[in-house]
Coordinates of C-alpha atoms and ligand atoms in Angstrom, one line a residue:
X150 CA -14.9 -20.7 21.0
X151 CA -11.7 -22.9 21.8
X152 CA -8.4 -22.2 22.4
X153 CA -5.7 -21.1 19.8
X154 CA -7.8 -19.1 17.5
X155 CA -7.2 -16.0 15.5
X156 CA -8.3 -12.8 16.6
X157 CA -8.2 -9.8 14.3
X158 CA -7.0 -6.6 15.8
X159 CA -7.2 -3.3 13.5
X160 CA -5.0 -0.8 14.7
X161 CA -1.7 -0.7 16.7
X162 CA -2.6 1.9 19.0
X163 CA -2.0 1.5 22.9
X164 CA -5.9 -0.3 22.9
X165 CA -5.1 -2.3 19.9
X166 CA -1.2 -3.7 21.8
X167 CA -3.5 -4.5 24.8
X168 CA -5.5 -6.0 23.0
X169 CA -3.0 -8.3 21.8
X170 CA -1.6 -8.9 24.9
X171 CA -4.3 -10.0 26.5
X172 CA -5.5 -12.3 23.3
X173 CA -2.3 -13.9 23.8
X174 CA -2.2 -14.4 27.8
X175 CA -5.6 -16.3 26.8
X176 CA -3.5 -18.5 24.2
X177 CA -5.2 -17.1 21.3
X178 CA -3.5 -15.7 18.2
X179 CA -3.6 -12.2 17.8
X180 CA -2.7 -10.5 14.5
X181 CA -2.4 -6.7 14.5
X182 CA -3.3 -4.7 11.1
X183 CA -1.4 -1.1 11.0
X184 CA -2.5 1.5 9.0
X185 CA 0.8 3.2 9.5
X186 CA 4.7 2.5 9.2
X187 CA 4.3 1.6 13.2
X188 CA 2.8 1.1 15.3
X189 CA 1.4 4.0 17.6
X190 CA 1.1 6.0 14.5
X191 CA -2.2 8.2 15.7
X192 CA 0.2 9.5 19.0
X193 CA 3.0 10.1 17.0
X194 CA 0.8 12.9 15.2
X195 CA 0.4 14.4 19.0
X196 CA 4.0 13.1 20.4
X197 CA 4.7 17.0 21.4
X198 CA 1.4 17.1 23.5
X199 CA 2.2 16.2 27.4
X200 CA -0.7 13.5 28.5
X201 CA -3.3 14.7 30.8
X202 CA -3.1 10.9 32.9
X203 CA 0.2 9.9 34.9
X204 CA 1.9 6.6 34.0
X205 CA -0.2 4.7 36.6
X206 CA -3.0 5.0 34.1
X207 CA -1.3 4.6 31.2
X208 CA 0.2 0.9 31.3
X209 CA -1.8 -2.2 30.6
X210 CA -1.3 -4.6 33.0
X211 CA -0.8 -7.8 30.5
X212 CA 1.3 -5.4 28.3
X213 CA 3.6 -4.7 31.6
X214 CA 3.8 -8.3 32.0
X215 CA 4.8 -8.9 28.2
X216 CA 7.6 -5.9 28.4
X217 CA 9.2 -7.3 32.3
X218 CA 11.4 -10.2 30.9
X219 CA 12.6 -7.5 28.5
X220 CA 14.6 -5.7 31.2
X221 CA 11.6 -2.7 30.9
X222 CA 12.1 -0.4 33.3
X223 CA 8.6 0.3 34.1
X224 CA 8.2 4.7 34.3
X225 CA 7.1 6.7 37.8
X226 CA 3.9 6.0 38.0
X227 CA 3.3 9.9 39.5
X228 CA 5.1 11.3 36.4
X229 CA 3.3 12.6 33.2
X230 CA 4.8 11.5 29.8
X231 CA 4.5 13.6 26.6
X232 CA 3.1 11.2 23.4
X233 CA 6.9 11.1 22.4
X234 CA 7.7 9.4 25.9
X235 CA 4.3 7.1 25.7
X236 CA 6.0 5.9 22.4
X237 CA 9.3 5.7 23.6
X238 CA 8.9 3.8 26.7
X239 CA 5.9 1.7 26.2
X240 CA 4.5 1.9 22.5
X241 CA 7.6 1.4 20.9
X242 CA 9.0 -1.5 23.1
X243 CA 6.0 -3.2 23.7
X244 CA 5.7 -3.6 19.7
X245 CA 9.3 -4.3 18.5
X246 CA 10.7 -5.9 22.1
X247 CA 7.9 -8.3 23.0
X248 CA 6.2 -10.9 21.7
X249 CA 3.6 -8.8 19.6
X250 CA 6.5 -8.0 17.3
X251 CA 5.7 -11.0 15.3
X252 CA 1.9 -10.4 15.3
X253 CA 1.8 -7.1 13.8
X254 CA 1.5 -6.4 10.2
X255 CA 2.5 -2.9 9.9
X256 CA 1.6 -0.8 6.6
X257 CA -1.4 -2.3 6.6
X258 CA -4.4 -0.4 6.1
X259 CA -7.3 -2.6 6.6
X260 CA -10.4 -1.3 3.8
X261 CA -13.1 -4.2 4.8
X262 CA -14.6 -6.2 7.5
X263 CA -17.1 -9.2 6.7
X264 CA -18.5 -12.5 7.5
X265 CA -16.7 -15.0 4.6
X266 CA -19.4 -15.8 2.4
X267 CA -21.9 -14.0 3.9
X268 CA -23.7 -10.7 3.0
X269 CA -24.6 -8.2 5.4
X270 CA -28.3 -9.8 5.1
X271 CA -27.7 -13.5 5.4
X272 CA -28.3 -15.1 8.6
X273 CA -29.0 -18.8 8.3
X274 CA -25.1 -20.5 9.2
X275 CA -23.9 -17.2 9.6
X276 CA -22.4 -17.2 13.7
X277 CA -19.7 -20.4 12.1
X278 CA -18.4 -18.0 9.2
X279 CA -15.2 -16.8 9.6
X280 CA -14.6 -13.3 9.5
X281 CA -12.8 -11.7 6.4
X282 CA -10.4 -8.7 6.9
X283 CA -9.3 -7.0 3.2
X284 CA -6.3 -5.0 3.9
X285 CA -3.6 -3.6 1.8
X286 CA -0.2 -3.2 2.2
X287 CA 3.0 -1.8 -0.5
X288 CA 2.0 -5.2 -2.1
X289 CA -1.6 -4.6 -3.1
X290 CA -4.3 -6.2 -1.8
X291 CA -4.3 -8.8 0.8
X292 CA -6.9 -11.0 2.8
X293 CA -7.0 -12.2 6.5
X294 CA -9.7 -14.4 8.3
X295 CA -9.9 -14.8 11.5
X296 CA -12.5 -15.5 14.2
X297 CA -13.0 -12.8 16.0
X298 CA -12.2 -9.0 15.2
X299 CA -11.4 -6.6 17.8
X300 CA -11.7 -3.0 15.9
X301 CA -9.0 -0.2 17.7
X302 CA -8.4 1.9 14.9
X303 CA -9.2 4.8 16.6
X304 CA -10.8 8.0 15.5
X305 CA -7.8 10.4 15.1
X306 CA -8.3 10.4 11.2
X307 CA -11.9 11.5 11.4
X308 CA -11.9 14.8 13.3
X309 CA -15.0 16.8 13.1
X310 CA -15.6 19.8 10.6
X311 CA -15.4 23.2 11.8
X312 CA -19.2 23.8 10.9
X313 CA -21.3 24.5 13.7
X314 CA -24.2 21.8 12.6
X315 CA -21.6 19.0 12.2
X316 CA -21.5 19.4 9.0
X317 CA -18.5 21.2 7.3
X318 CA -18.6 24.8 7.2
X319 CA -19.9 26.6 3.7
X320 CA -16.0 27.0 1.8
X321 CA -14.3 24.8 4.7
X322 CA -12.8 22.3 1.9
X323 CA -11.8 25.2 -0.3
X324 CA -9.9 26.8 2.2
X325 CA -8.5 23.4 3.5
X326 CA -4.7 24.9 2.6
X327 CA -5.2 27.2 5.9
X328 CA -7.0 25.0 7.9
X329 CA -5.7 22.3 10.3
X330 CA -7.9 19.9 12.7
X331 CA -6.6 18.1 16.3
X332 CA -3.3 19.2 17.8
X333 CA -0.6 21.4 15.3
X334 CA 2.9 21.6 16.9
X335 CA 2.9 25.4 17.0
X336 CA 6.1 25.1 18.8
X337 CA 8.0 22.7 17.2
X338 CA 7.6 21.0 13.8
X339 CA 4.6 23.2 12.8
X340 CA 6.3 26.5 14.1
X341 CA 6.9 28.0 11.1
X342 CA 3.3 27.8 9.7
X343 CA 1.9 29.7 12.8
X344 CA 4.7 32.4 13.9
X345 CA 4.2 36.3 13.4
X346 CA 0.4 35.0 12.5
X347 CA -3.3 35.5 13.8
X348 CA -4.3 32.1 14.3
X349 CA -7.9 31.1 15.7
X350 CA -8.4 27.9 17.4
X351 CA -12.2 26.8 17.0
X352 CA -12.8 24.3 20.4
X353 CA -13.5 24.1 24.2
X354 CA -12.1 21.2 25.5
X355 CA -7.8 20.3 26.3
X356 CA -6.7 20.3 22.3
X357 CA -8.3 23.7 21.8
X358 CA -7.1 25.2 25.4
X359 CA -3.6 23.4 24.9
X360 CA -3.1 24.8 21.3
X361 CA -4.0 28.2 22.1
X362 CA -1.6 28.1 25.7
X363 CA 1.1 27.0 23.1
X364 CA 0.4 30.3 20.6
X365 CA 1.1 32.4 23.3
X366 CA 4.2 30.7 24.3
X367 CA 5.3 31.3 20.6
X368 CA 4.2 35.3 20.5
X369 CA 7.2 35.7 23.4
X370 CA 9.3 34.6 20.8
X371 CA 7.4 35.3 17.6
X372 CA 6.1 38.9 17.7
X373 CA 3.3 39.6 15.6
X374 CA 1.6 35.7 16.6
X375 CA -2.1 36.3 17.9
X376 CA -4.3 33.7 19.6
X377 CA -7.9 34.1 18.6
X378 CA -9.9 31.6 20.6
X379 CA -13.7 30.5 18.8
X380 CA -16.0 29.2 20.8
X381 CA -19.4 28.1 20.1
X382 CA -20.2 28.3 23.7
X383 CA -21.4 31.5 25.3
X384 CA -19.7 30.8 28.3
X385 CA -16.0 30.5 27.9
X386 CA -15.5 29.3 31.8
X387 CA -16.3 26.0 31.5
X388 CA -13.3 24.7 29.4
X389 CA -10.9 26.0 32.5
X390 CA -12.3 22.7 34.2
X391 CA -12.3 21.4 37.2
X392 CA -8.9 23.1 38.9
X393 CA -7.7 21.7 42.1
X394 CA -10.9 19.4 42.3
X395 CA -9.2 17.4 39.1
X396 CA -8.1 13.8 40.3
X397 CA -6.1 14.2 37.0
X398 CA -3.9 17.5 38.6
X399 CA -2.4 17.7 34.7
X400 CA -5.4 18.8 33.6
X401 CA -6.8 21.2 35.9
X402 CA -3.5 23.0 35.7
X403 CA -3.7 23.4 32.8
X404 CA -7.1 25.0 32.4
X405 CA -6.1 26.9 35.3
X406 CA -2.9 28.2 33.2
X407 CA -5.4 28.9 30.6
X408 CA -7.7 30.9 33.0
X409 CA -5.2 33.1 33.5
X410 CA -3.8 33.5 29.7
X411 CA -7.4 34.6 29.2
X412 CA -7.6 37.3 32.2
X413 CA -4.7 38.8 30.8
X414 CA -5.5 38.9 27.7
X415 CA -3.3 37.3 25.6
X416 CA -5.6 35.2 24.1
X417 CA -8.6 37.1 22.0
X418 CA -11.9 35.8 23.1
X419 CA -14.5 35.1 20.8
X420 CA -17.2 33.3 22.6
X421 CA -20.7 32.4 20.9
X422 CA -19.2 32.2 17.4
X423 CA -20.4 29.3 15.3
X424 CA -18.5 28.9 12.7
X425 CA -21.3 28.7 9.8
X426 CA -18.7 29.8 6.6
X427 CA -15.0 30.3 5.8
X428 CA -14.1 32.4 2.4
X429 CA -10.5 33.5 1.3
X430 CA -9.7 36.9 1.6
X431 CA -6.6 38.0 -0.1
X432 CA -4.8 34.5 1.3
X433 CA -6.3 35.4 4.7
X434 CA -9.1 33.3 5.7
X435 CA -12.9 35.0 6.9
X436 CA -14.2 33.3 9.5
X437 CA -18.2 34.2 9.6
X438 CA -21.1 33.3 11.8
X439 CA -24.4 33.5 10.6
X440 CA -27.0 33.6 13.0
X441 CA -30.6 35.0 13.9
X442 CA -29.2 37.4 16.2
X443 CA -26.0 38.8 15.1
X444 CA -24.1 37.8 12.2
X445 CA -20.1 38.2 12.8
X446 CA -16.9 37.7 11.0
X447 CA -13.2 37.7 11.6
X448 CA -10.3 37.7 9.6
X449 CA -7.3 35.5 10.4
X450 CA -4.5 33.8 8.7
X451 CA -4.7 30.4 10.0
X452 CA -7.7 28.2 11.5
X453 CA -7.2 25.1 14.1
X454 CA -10.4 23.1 14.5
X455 CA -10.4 21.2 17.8
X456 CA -14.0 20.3 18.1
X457 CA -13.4 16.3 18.7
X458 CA -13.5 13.4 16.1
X459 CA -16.1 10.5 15.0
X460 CA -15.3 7.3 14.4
X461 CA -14.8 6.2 10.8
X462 CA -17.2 3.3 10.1
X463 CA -17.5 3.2 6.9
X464 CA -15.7 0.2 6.3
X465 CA -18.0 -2.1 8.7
X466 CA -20.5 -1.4 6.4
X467 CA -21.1 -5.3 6.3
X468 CA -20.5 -5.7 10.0
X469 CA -24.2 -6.1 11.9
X470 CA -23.6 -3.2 14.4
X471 CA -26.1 -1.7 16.7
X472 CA -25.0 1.8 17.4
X473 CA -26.5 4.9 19.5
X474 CA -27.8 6.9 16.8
X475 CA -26.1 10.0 18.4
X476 CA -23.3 8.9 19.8
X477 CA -22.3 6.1 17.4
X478 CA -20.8 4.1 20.4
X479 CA -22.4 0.3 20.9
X480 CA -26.2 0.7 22.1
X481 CA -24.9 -0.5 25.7
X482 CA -22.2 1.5 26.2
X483 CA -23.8 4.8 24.8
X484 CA -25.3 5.7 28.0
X485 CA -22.9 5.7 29.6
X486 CA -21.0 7.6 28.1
X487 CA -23.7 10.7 26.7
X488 CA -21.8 13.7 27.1
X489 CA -24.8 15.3 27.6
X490 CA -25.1 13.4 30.6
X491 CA -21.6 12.3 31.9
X492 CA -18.1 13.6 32.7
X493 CA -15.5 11.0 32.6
X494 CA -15.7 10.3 36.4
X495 CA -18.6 9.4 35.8
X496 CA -18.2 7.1 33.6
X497 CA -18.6 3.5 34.5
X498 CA -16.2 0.9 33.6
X499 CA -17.3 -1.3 31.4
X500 CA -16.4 -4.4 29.0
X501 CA -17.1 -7.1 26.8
X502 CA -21.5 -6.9 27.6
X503 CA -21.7 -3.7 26.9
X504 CA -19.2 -3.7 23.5
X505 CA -20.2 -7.0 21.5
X506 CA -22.1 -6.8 18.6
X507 CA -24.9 -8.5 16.7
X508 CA -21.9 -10.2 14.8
X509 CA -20.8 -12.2 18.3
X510 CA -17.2 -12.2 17.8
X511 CA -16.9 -8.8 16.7
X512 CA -16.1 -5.9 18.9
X513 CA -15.2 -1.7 19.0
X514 CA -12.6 -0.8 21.5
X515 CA -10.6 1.7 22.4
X516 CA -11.5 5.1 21.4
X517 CA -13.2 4.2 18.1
X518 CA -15.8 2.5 20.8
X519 CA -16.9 6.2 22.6
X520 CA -17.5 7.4 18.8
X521 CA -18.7 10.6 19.4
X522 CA -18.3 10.8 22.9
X523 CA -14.9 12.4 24.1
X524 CA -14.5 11.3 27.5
X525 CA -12.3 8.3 26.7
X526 CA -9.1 7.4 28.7
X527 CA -6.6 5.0 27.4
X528 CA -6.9 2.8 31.2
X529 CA -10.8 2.6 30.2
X530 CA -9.7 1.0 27.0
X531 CA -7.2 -1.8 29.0
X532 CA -10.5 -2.6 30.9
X533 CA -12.5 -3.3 28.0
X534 CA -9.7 -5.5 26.2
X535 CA -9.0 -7.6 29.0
X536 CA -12.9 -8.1 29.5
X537 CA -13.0 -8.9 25.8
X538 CA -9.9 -11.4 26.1
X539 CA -11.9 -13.2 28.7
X540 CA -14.9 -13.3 27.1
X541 CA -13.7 -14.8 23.9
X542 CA -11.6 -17.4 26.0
X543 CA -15.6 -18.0 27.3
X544 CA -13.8 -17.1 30.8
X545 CA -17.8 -15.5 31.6
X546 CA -16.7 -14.3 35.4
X547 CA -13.6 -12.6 34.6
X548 CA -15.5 -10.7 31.4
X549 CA -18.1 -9.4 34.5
X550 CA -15.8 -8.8 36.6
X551 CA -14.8 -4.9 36.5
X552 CA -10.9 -4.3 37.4
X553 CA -10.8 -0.3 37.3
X554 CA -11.5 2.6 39.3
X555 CA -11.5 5.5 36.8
X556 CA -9.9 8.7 38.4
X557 CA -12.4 11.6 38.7
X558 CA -12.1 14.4 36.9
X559 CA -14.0 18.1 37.0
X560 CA -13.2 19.1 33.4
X561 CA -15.1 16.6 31.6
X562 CA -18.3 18.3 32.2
X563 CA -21.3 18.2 30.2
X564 CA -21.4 19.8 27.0
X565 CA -18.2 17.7 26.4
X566 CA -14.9 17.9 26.2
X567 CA -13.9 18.5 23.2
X568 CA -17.7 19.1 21.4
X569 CA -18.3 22.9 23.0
X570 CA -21.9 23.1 23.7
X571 CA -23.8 25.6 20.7
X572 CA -26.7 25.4 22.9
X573 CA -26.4 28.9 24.4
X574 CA -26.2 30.3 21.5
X575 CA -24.5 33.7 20.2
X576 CA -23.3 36.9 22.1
X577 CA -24.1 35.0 25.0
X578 CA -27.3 33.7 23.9
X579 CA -31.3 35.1 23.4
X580 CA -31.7 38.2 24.8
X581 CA -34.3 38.3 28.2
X582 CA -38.2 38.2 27.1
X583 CA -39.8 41.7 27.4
X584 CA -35.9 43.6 26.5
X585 CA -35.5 45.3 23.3
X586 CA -32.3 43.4 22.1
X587 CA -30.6 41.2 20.1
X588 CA -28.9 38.7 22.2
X589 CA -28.1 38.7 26.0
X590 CA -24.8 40.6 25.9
X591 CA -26.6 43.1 23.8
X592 CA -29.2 43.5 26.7
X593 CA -26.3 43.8 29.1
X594 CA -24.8 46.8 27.0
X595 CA -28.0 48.5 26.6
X596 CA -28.8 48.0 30.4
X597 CA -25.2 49.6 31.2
X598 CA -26.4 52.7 29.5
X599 CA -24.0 51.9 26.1
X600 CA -25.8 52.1 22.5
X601 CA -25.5 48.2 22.4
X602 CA -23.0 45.6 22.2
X603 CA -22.5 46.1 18.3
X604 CA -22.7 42.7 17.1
X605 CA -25.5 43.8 14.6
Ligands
FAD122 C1 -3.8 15.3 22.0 C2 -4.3 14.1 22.7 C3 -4.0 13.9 24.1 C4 -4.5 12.8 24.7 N1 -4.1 12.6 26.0 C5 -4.6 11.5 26.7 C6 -4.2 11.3 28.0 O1 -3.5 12.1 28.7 N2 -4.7 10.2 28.6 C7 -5.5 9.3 28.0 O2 -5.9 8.3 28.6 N3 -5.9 9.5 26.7 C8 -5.5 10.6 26.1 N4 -5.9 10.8 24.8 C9 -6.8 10.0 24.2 C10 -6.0 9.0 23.4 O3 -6.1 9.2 22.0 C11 -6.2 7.6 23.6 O4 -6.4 7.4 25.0 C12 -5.4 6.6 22.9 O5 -4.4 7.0 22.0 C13 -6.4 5.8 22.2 O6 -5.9 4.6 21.9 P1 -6.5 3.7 20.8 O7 -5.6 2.5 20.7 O8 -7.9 3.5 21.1 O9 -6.5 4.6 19.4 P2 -5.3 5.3 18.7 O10 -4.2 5.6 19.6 O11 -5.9 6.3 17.9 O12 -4.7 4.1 17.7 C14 -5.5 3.7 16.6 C15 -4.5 3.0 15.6 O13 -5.2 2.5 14.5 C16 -4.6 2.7 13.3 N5 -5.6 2.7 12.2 C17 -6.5 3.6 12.0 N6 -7.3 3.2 10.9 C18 -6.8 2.0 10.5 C19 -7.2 1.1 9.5 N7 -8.2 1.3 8.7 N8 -6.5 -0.1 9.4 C20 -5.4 -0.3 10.3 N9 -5.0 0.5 11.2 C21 -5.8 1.7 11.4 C22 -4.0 4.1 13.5 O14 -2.9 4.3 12.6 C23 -3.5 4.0 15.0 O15 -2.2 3.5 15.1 C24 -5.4 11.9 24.1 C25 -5.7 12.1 22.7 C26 -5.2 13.2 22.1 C27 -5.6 13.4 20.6

């Protein structure tokens, strides 16, 4: 591929302007399609959250280089920005002050991805088509071709259901009205919707831990506000994290915050409660489990689901992609990335090898590229951009070469972050062979001389 070419970019995320950035440091000609009115519009749903990484970790290094001439004044590197700050002293400036401003198309929701005259089956001549972007903007309809694509649209707009199996849970679209999925500002623009009520927050990883700390930051103001914390998971422990031992100190303060939220009580545990259906009870919402074991229910007013997001795909459908069947991240990249098997320390930097496709010049980045996995940190997305910028400017040694050394964390574990892990099962999970019970907690009542532990 030779110089000056035009490379695709879907999505104006923090990936998707280091993308761009580098694409242009390699003298090729970036153009950035924006779902939203601008760019960084998946943070500014979360600006009120406060990011888990410090600013070392959150700059790209050809973005810095972009925003110096500008009179940037580059953040603390020690410090830890809310999403607000991350737009307003790097998304925002990088994509109006720089550059890229010219190379973004915001409004600009791209629907399709293919190879210009060629179906999805077609082979013969197919490496010299173009590539073919449909987007539309306020004007209707538009087309872009270009030769490579570089898809960071993120997964923010796909979260997961609150059903247990993946799939939504039995009445979850009905009840949609009382039900909201990521990160709710229950303390700001959201306040209103959750004060004086019972809210459960269905999740085990930082969205579900930092929603619920937030709900009981608002019952000191709020009386009559309830945090009701759903867990698949029998063993509500593992989402406090990894404490001191965090590389990442934001986050294992705050799971140990959270720790001690739960000791005293101020948030309700529910632990081993798949969520299998939600009905409406006079404008309340029933929250029910049902399971071999013990079948349990719970009435609250509002329902958060923070169990993670999956990447939206379908409008690759004419893309040749080879994904992990589970993890719907690029075959090469999936294991390393399994949360069954890996915590984000452990995660190995990777690049353009392990992210190109069976469409060479087409690439997932960014989050969108963990899909299911939720380990993903924005540096590990600067890696895999500048690896991809060098690889389409055929640069082959610095595409290799690996430029990162991910921080380690402890609260990544396995089970995921954000997934929970159903594995153990309800009330703590099956009851010991040989004991006359329904489920191990049940066992542990009846062992303590108590009738049982009345989930039946
Ligand atoms: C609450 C929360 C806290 C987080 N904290 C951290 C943290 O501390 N540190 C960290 O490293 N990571 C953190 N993350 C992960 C974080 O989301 C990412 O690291 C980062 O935002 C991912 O960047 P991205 O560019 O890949 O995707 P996104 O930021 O999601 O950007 C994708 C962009 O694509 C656009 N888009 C979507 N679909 C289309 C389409 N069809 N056409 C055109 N445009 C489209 C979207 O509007 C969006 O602007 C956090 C995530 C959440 C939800």
């Amino acid at each position: 591929m030779s110089a000056g070419k035009t490379v695709a970019i879907i999505g104006a995320g923090p990936v998707g302007l280091a993308a761009a950035a580098h694409v242009m440091e390699r003298e090729w000609c970036p153009v950035v399609l924006e779902a939203g009115p601008e760019a960084g519009h998946s943070v500014r749903q979360w600006q009120h959250v406060q990011l888990f990484s410090p600013w070392e970790y959150n700059v790209d290094k050809a973005a810095a280089r972009l925003l110096a001439p500008t009179g940037w004044n580059s953040p603390d590197p020690q410090v830890y920005p809310t999403g607000a700050e991350l737009l307003e002293r790097y998304i925002e400036p990088l994509a109006t002050r720089t550059p890229l401003r010219d190379v973004i198309r915001t409004s600009s929701r791209v629907t399709a991805v293919g190879r210009a005259g060629f179906d999805k089956a077609k082979t013969k001549g197919r490496e010299a088509a173009p590539f073919e972007i449909r987007y539309r903007n306020g004007k209707g309809p538009e087309t872009l071709r270009a030769d490579a694509v570089i898809d960071t649209s993120g997964t923010w707009a796909s979260p997961n259901p609150a059903g247990a199996g993946g799939l939504p849970a039995i009445g979850e679209h009905e009840a949609a009205a009382r039900i909201s999925y990521g990160m709710p500002d229950v303390l700001g623009r959201d306040r209103a919707r959750y004060a004086g009520k019972t809210v459960a927050v269905l999740g085990a990883g930082h969205s579900a831990i930092g929603t619920l700390s937030e709900l009981t930051a608002l019952a000191q103001e709020a009386p009559g506000t309830r945090a009701v914390w759903l867990l698949r998971s029998g063993n509500p422990e593992k989402s406090f994290g990894g404490g001191a031992n965090d590389k990442l100190a934001a986050r294992g303060e705050l799971g140990a915050h959270f720790a001690s939220l739960v000791a005293s009580g101020q948030v309700q545990v529910e632990a081993g409660f798949p969520v299998a259906a939600i009905s409406q009870v006079e404008g309340r919402l029933r929250l029910a489990t049902v399971s071999a074991c013990c079948g349990r229910s719970i009435v609250v007013d509002e329902l958060v689901v923070a169990t993670g997001f999956r990447p939206d795909l379908s409008f690759l459908s004419e893309i040749r992609l080879r994904l992990d069947p589970a993890i719907e991240a690029p075959v090469a990249l999936a294991p390393l990335i399994d949360p069954n098997e890996h915590s984000c320390g452990t995660v190995r930097p990777h690049g353009a090898r392990e992210l190109v496709q069976d469409d060479a010049g087409f690439y997932l980045a960014g989050i969108k590229s963990y899909g299911r996995a939720p380990t993903f940190l924005m540096i590990t997305g600067y890696e895999q951009v500048r690896s991809i910028a060098a690889d389409l400017a055929g640069d082959r040694e610095a595409a290799e070469r690996v430029e990162l050394e991910l921080p380690e964390t402890g609260v990544c574990t396995r089970g995921g972050v954000e997934g929970g892990d159903g594995a153990s099962g309800c009330c703590g999970g099956p009851a010991p062979v040989g004991v006359a019970a329904c489920c191990a907690d049940d066992a542990s009542a009846k062992a303590a001389g108590k009738t049982g532990c009345g989930c039946s």
